[in-house]
Amino acid sequence: MSKQLPHLPRWPSLSVSEADGLCCVSGWHPTFHRLKWAERLKSVLLLVCLFGWLRWLTVRDVAAFPLAVFHFLLMFEKSSILLCLLLFAKRTNVIFTTDHITVNGRCYRTDPSISVQFRAYEKFLNESQEQKIRKPRPSGRLSTLDMHKLGYRKVELIYGSNVVPIATISDERIAAQFAVMLQEAYSKSQTMKPPGNPDDGTDPEDHPPLA
């Protein structure tokens, strides 16, 4: 559906099933907590590289060139982000029908009396967490990874007077895309006919109840 409607972003995907009467917004993305997993994995891999260089210096049973390339790639600041995307990305699915929204396995009934909106401007980190990341560096500048962490935003459903968390997205612009797609899917679902029994083309009066 997103490819057929030029006004919609390319990510996340929006699938529409008229027969089932549902819309689904789906997308893979890193989260802040999974980025921390990737940082820990990077530390482990750097230790493996160190062990590999020790083997190369002593036993010489390690291929130096592949080890050097691997070590070089890990030294980039964005390597943790790449590891998170490749190994720890999370898939978020939000399903819409004419009368329900399913978010992270929980259903929320839609009704004209209940306002439904989606937003993506709230920061994921609180002020104290931001201050820890922004603490002075020797260079006086934030690293690429620090800037990435500060960019995380919450994608949320405003359901009446309640705030329902949906996802944590690593960039304000991309998070806004997710919210836009969710709003589009909700609007689309409210114009769809609920699934029912297929019409066999006969009139009910042609089959009167048996006496």
PDB file of C-alpha atoms in Angstrom:
ATOM      1  CA  MET A   1       0.000   0.000   0.000  1.00  0.00           C
ATOM      2  CA  SER A   2       2.801   2.454   0.820  1.00  0.00           C
ATOM      3  CA  LYS A   3       4.239   2.077  -2.684  1.00  0.00           C
ATOM      4  CA  GLN A   4       0.865   2.847  -4.260  1.00  0.00           C
ATOM      5  CA  LEU A   5       0.308   6.062  -2.269  1.00  0.00           C
ATOM      6  CA  PRO A   6       3.071   8.586  -3.010  1.00  0.00           C
ATOM      7  CA  HIS A   7       2.207  10.806  -0.044  1.00  0.00           C
ATOM      8  CA  LEU A   8       3.141   8.054   2.426  1.00  0.00           C
ATOM      9  CA  PRO A   9       6.719   7.411   3.629  1.00  0.00           C
ATOM     10  CA  ARG A  10       8.581   4.327   2.407  1.00  0.00           C
ATOM     11  CA  TRP A  11       9.032   3.070   5.968  1.00  0.00           C
ATOM     12  CA  PRO A  12       7.307   1.489   7.846  1.00  0.00           C
ATOM     13  CA  SER A  13       5.207  -0.753   5.627  1.00  0.00           C
ATOM     14  CA  LEU A  14       1.427  -0.501   5.476  1.00  0.00           C
ATOM     15  CA  SER A  15      -0.499  -3.565   4.346  1.00  0.00           C
ATOM     16  CA  VAL A  16      -4.258  -3.437   3.756  1.00  0.00           C
ATOM     17  CA  SER A  17      -6.570  -6.430   3.459  1.00  0.00           C
ATOM     18  CA  GLU A  18     -10.048  -5.453   2.342  1.00  0.00           C
ATOM     19  CA  ALA A  19     -11.240  -9.068   2.609  1.00  0.00           C
ATOM     20  CA  ASP A  20     -10.184  -9.376   6.262  1.00  0.00           C
ATOM     21  CA  GLY A  21     -11.074  -5.786   7.088  1.00  0.00           C
ATOM     22  CA  LEU A  22      -7.738  -4.936   8.624  1.00  0.00           C
ATOM     23  CA  CYS A  23      -4.643  -2.776   8.171  1.00  0.00           C
ATOM     24  CA  CYS A  24      -1.191  -3.553   9.553  1.00  0.00           C
ATOM     25  CA  VAL A  25       1.721  -1.179  10.075  1.00  0.00           C
ATOM     26  CA  SER A  26       4.997  -3.039  10.489  1.00  0.00           C
ATOM     27  CA  GLY A  27       8.656  -2.065  10.692  1.00  0.00           C
ATOM     28  CA  TRP A  28      12.045  -3.285  11.933  1.00  0.00           C
ATOM     29  CA  HIS A  29      13.972  -0.769  14.024  1.00  0.00           C
ATOM     30  CA  PRO A  30      16.604  -0.537  16.773  1.00  0.00           C
ATOM     31  CA  THR A  31      15.614   0.452  20.289  1.00  0.00           C
ATOM     32  CA  PHE A  32      17.642   2.197  22.975  1.00  0.00           C
ATOM     33  CA  HIS A  33      17.898  -0.904  25.168  1.00  0.00           C
ATOM     34  CA  ARG A  34      18.883  -3.107  22.227  1.00  0.00           C
ATOM     35  CA  LEU A  35      21.558  -0.602  21.297  1.00  0.00           C
ATOM     36  CA  LYS A  36      23.022  -1.218  24.756  1.00  0.00           C
ATOM     37  CA  TRP A  37      23.092  -4.940  23.922  1.00  0.00           C
ATOM     38  CA  ALA A  38      24.990  -4.117  20.740  1.00  0.00           C
ATOM     39  CA  GLU A  39      27.495  -2.002  22.705  1.00  0.00           C
ATOM     40  CA  ARG A  40      28.156  -4.933  25.030  1.00  0.00           C
ATOM     41  CA  LEU A  41      28.602  -7.257  22.061  1.00  0.00           C
ATOM     42  CA  LYS A  42      31.068  -4.801  20.511  1.00  0.00           C
ATOM     43  CA  SER A  43      33.122  -4.844  23.722  1.00  0.00           C
ATOM     44  CA  VAL A  44      33.205  -8.647  23.623  1.00  0.00           C
ATOM     45  CA  LEU A  45      34.249  -8.644  19.965  1.00  0.00           C
ATOM     46  CA  LEU A  46      37.047  -6.177  20.693  1.00  0.00           C
ATOM     47  CA  LEU A  47      38.315  -8.528  23.388  1.00  0.00           C
ATOM     48  CA  VAL A  48      38.208 -11.354  20.847  1.00  0.00           C
ATOM     49  CA  CYS A  49      40.288  -9.204  18.495  1.00  0.00           C
ATOM     50  CA  LEU A  50      42.796  -8.552  21.264  1.00  0.00           C
ATOM     51  CA  PHE A  51      43.068 -12.279  21.913  1.00  0.00           C
ATOM     52  CA  GLY A  52      43.472 -12.841  18.176  1.00  0.00           C
ATOM     53  CA  TRP A  53      46.395 -10.363  18.008  1.00  0.00           C
ATOM     54  CA  LEU A  54      48.043 -12.099  20.953  1.00  0.00           C
ATOM     55  CA  ARG A  55      47.721 -15.403  19.107  1.00  0.00           C
ATOM     56  CA  TRP A  56      49.156 -13.807  15.984  1.00  0.00           C
ATOM     57  CA  LEU A  57      52.156 -12.446  17.897  1.00  0.00           C
ATOM     58  CA  THR A  58      52.870 -15.708  19.697  1.00  0.00           C
ATOM     59  CA  VAL A  59      51.630 -18.726  17.776  1.00  0.00           C
ATOM     60  CA  ARG A  60      51.078 -17.134  14.352  1.00  0.00           C
ATOM     61  CA  ASP A  61      48.056 -19.350  13.693  1.00  0.00           C
ATOM     62  CA  VAL A  62      45.674 -16.421  13.016  1.00  0.00           C
ATOM     63  CA  ALA A  63      45.207 -14.763   9.615  1.00  0.00           C
ATOM     64  CA  ALA A  64      46.312 -11.172  10.180  1.00  0.00           C
ATOM     65  CA  PHE A  65      44.514  -9.492   7.274  1.00  0.00           C
ATOM     66  CA  PRO A  66      40.920 -10.630   8.094  1.00  0.00           C
ATOM     67  CA  LEU A  67      41.570  -9.889  11.754  1.00  0.00           C
ATOM     68  CA  ALA A  68      42.831  -6.403  10.907  1.00  0.00           C
ATOM     69  CA  VAL A  69      39.802  -5.664   8.728  1.00  0.00           C
ATOM     70  CA  PHE A  70      37.393  -6.897  11.410  1.00  0.00           C
ATOM     71  CA  HIS A  71      39.183  -4.880  14.097  1.00  0.00           C
ATOM     72  CA  PHE A  72      39.206  -1.783  11.874  1.00  0.00           C
ATOM     73  CA  LEU A  73      35.431  -1.985  11.292  1.00  0.00           C
ATOM     74  CA  LEU A  74      34.747  -2.325  15.011  1.00  0.00           C
ATOM     75  CA  MET A  75      36.679   0.877  15.708  1.00  0.00           C
ATOM     76  CA  PHE A  76      34.087   2.996  13.898  1.00  0.00           C
ATOM     77  CA  GLU A  77      31.643   4.807  16.182  1.00  0.00           C
ATOM     78  CA  LYS A  78      28.679   3.602  14.166  1.00  0.00           C
ATOM     79  CA  SER A  79      29.640  -0.076  14.480  1.00  0.00           C
ATOM     80  CA  SER A  80      27.372  -0.469  17.547  1.00  0.00           C
ATOM     81  CA  ILE A  81      24.470   0.981  15.589  1.00  0.00           C
ATOM     82  CA  LEU A  82      25.168  -1.372  12.687  1.00  0.00           C
ATOM     83  CA  LEU A  83      25.365  -4.386  15.011  1.00  0.00           C
ATOM     84  CA  CYS A  84      22.046  -3.367  16.537  1.00  0.00           C
ATOM     85  CA  LEU A  85      20.416  -3.097  13.111  1.00  0.00           C
ATOM     86  CA  LEU A  86      21.802  -6.442  11.951  1.00  0.00           C
ATOM     87  CA  LEU A  87      21.363  -8.535  15.089  1.00  0.00           C
ATOM     88  CA  PHE A  88      19.033  -6.850  17.562  1.00  0.00           C
ATOM     89  CA  ALA A  89      16.465  -4.933  15.534  1.00  0.00           C
ATOM     90  CA  LYS A  90      12.910  -5.176  16.865  1.00  0.00           C
ATOM     91  CA  ARG A  91       9.826  -5.622  14.723  1.00  0.00           C
ATOM     92  CA  THR A  92       6.825  -3.564  15.775  1.00  0.00           C
ATOM     93  CA  ASN A  93       3.386  -4.477  14.410  1.00  0.00           C
ATOM     94  CA  VAL A  94       0.228  -2.457  14.949  1.00  0.00           C
ATOM     95  CA  ILE A  95      -2.999  -3.981  13.611  1.00  0.00           C
ATOM     96  CA  PHE A  96      -6.141  -1.983  12.890  1.00  0.00           C
ATOM     97  CA  THR A  97      -9.677  -3.211  12.302  1.00  0.00           C
ATOM     98  CA  THR A  98     -12.919  -1.261  12.170  1.00  0.00           C
ATOM     99  CA  ASP A  99     -13.448  -1.714  15.913  1.00  0.00           C
ATOM    100  CA  HIS A 100     -10.036  -2.511  17.446  1.00  0.00           C
ATOM    101  CA  ILE A 101      -6.389  -1.428  17.517  1.00  0.00           C
ATOM    102  CA  THR A 102      -3.888  -4.079  18.583  1.00  0.00           C
ATOM    103  CA  VAL A 103      -0.658  -2.688  20.037  1.00  0.00           C
ATOM    104  CA  ASN A 104       2.020  -5.053  21.352  1.00  0.00           C
ATOM    105  CA  GLY A 105      -0.555  -7.798  21.822  1.00  0.00           C
ATOM    106  CA  ARG A 106      -3.118  -5.631  23.638  1.00  0.00           C
ATOM    107  CA  CYS A 107      -6.435  -4.656  22.048  1.00  0.00           C
ATOM    108  CA  TYR A 108      -8.015  -1.230  22.343  1.00  0.00           C
ATOM    109  CA  ARG A 109     -11.611  -0.785  21.232  1.00  0.00           C
ATOM    110  CA  THR A 110     -12.275   2.054  18.828  1.00  0.00           C
ATOM    111  CA  ASP A 111     -15.412   4.100  19.319  1.00  0.00           C
ATOM    112  CA  PRO A 112     -16.513   7.555  18.131  1.00  0.00           C
ATOM    113  CA  SER A 113     -16.564   8.659  21.774  1.00  0.00           C
ATOM    114  CA  ILE A 114     -12.865   7.773  22.222  1.00  0.00           C
ATOM    115  CA  SER A 115     -10.320  10.046  20.551  1.00  0.00           C
ATOM    116  CA  VAL A 116      -7.417   8.269  18.840  1.00  0.00           C
ATOM    117  CA  GLN A 117      -4.194  10.041  17.881  1.00  0.00           C
ATOM    118  CA  PHE A 118      -0.556   9.097  17.380  1.00  0.00           C
ATOM    119  CA  ARG A 119       2.465  11.180  18.328  1.00  0.00           C
ATOM    120  CA  ALA A 120       6.249  10.854  18.151  1.00  0.00           C
ATOM    121  CA  TYR A 121       7.851  13.914  19.719  1.00  0.00           C
ATOM    122  CA  GLU A 122       8.435  12.810  23.331  1.00  0.00           C
ATOM    123  CA  LYS A 123      12.084  12.084  24.152  1.00  0.00           C
ATOM    124  CA  PHE A 124      12.879   8.580  25.370  1.00  0.00           C
ATOM    125  CA  LEU A 125      15.588   9.711  27.801  1.00  0.00           C
ATOM    126  CA  ASN A 126      14.785  11.781  30.862  1.00  0.00           C
ATOM    127  CA  GLU A 127      16.800  14.855  31.823  1.00  0.00           C
ATOM    128  CA  SER A 128      19.253  13.057  34.114  1.00  0.00           C
ATOM    129  CA  GLN A 129      19.949  10.396  31.486  1.00  0.00           C
ATOM    130  CA  GLU A 130      20.595  13.100  28.913  1.00  0.00           C
ATOM    131  CA  GLN A 131      22.991  14.893  31.245  1.00  0.00           C
ATOM    132  CA  LYS A 132      25.045  11.709  31.663  1.00  0.00           C
ATOM    133  CA  ILE A 133      25.424  11.461  27.892  1.00  0.00           C
ATOM    134  CA  ARG A 134      26.149  15.176  27.510  1.00  0.00           C
ATOM    135  CA  LYS A 135      28.842  15.202  30.204  1.00  0.00           C
ATOM    136  CA  PRO A 136      32.014  17.001  29.070  1.00  0.00           C
ATOM    137  CA  ARG A 137      34.270  15.140  26.669  1.00  0.00           C
ATOM    138  CA  PRO A 138      37.998  15.813  26.153  1.00  0.00           C
ATOM    139  CA  SER A 139      37.225  16.903  22.593  1.00  0.00           C
ATOM    140  CA  GLY A 140      34.341  19.083  23.737  1.00  0.00           C
ATOM    141  CA  ARG A 141      32.030  17.459  21.188  1.00  0.00           C
ATOM    142  CA  LEU A 142      29.490  14.662  21.391  1.00  0.00           C
ATOM    143  CA  SER A 143      30.297  11.478  19.518  1.00  0.00           C
ATOM    144  CA  THR A 144      28.127  10.125  16.711  1.00  0.00           C
ATOM    145  CA  LEU A 145      26.891   7.390  19.039  1.00  0.00           C
ATOM    146  CA  ASP A 146      25.971   9.914  21.738  1.00  0.00           C
ATOM    147  CA  MET A 147      24.022  12.003  19.228  1.00  0.00           C
ATOM    148  CA  HIS A 148      22.253   8.847  18.099  1.00  0.00           C
ATOM    149  CA  LYS A 149      21.231   8.041  21.675  1.00  0.00           C
ATOM    150  CA  LEU A 150      19.880  11.540  22.245  1.00  0.00           C
ATOM    151  CA  GLY A 151      17.691  11.236  19.155  1.00  0.00           C
ATOM    152  CA  TYR A 152      15.457   8.418  20.421  1.00  0.00           C
ATOM    153  CA  ARG A 153      11.772   9.292  20.483  1.00  0.00           C
ATOM    154  CA  LYS A 154       8.683   7.519  21.816  1.00  0.00           C
ATOM    155  CA  VAL A 155       5.942   6.581  19.376  1.00  0.00           C
ATOM    156  CA  GLU A 156       2.720   6.628  21.369  1.00  0.00           C
ATOM    157  CA  LEU A 157      -1.015   6.132  20.993  1.00  0.00           C
ATOM    158  CA  ILE A 158      -3.157   8.770  22.666  1.00  0.00           C
ATOM    159  CA  TYR A 159      -6.228   6.720  23.503  1.00  0.00           C
ATOM    160  CA  GLY A 160      -8.755   9.033  25.071  1.00  0.00           C
ATOM    161  CA  SER A 161      -6.971  10.335  28.165  1.00  0.00           C
ATOM    162  CA  ASN A 162      -4.470   7.441  28.230  1.00  0.00           C
ATOM    163  CA  VAL A 163      -0.989   7.269  26.704  1.00  0.00           C
ATOM    164  CA  VAL A 164      -0.104   3.851  25.247  1.00  0.00           C
ATOM    165  CA  PRO A 165       3.565   3.221  24.338  1.00  0.00           C
ATOM    166  CA  ILE A 166       4.081   1.644  20.908  1.00  0.00           C
ATOM    167  CA  ALA A 167       7.769   1.804  20.003  1.00  0.00           C
ATOM    168  CA  THR A 168      11.060   3.596  20.575  1.00  0.00           C
ATOM    169  CA  ILE A 169      12.558   4.922  17.334  1.00  0.00           C
ATOM    170  CA  SER A 170      16.123   6.154  16.958  1.00  0.00           C
ATOM    171  CA  ASP A 171      15.474   9.376  15.080  1.00  0.00           C
ATOM    172  CA  GLU A 172      12.880  12.135  15.410  1.00  0.00           C
ATOM    173  CA  ARG A 173      12.141  12.215  11.676  1.00  0.00           C
ATOM    174  CA  ILE A 174      11.817   8.432  11.370  1.00  0.00           C
ATOM    175  CA  ALA A 175       9.649   8.284  14.492  1.00  0.00           C
ATOM    176  CA  ALA A 176       7.381  10.903  12.924  1.00  0.00           C
ATOM    177  CA  GLN A 177       7.116   8.713   9.807  1.00  0.00           C
ATOM    178  CA  PHE A 178       5.926   5.831  11.963  1.00  0.00           C
ATOM    179  CA  ALA A 179       3.283   8.024  13.612  1.00  0.00           C
ATOM    180  CA  VAL A 180       2.117   9.323  10.215  1.00  0.00           C
ATOM    181  CA  MET A 181       1.728   5.780   8.916  1.00  0.00           C
ATOM    182  CA  LEU A 182      -0.192   4.740  12.023  1.00  0.00           C
ATOM    183  CA  GLN A 183      -2.593   7.659  11.601  1.00  0.00           C
ATOM    184  CA  GLU A 184      -3.071   6.762   7.945  1.00  0.00           C
ATOM    185  CA  ALA A 185      -3.770   3.123   8.800  1.00  0.00           C
ATOM    186  CA  TYR A 186      -6.290   4.144  11.465  1.00  0.00           C
ATOM    187  CA  SER A 187      -8.110   6.442   9.045  1.00  0.00           C
ATOM    188  CA  LYS A 188      -8.121   3.724   6.405  1.00  0.00           C
ATOM    189  CA  SER A 189      -9.446   1.092   8.803  1.00  0.00           C
ATOM    190  CA  GLN A 190     -12.374   3.282   9.811  1.00  0.00           C
ATOM    191  CA  THR A 191     -13.594   3.446   6.203  1.00  0.00           C
ATOM    192  CA  MET A 192     -13.391  -0.313   5.601  1.00  0.00           C
ATOM    193  CA  LYS A 193     -16.338  -2.650   5.841  1.00  0.00           C
ATOM    194  CA  PRO A 194     -16.078  -5.263   8.591  1.00  0.00           C
ATOM    195  CA  PRO A 195     -15.676  -8.821   7.286  1.00  0.00           C
ATOM    196  CA  GLY A 196     -18.915 -10.779   7.101  1.00  0.00           C
ATOM    197  CA  ASN A 197     -20.425 -13.842   5.579  1.00  0.00           C
ATOM    198  CA  PRO A 198     -19.974 -13.972   1.818  1.00  0.00           C
ATOM    199  CA  ASP A 199     -23.074 -13.089  -0.141  1.00  0.00           C
ATOM    200  CA  ASP A 200     -24.299 -16.113  -2.120  1.00  0.00           C
ATOM    201  CA  GLY A 201     -26.598 -13.966  -4.229  1.00  0.00           C
ATOM    202  CA  THR A 202     -29.833 -15.372  -2.826  1.00  0.00           C
ATOM    203  CA  ASP A 203     -32.648 -13.620  -1.037  1.00  0.00           C
ATOM    204  CA  PRO A 204     -33.330 -14.790   2.551  1.00  0.00           C
ATOM    205  CA  GLU A 205     -37.016 -15.062   1.678  1.00  0.00           C
ATOM    206  CA  ASP A 206     -36.151 -17.799  -0.855  1.00  0.00           C
ATOM    207  CA  HIS A 207     -35.334 -20.061   2.103  1.00  0.00           C
ATOM    208  CA  PRO A 208     -38.135 -19.739   4.655  1.00  0.00           C
ATOM    209  CA  PRO A 209     -37.554 -21.400   8.027  1.00  0.00           C
ATOM    210  CA  LEU A 210     -38.796 -24.946   8.379  1.00  0.00           C
ATOM    211  CA  ALA A 211     -42.020 -25.429  10.303  1.00  0.00           C
TER     212      ALA A 211
END
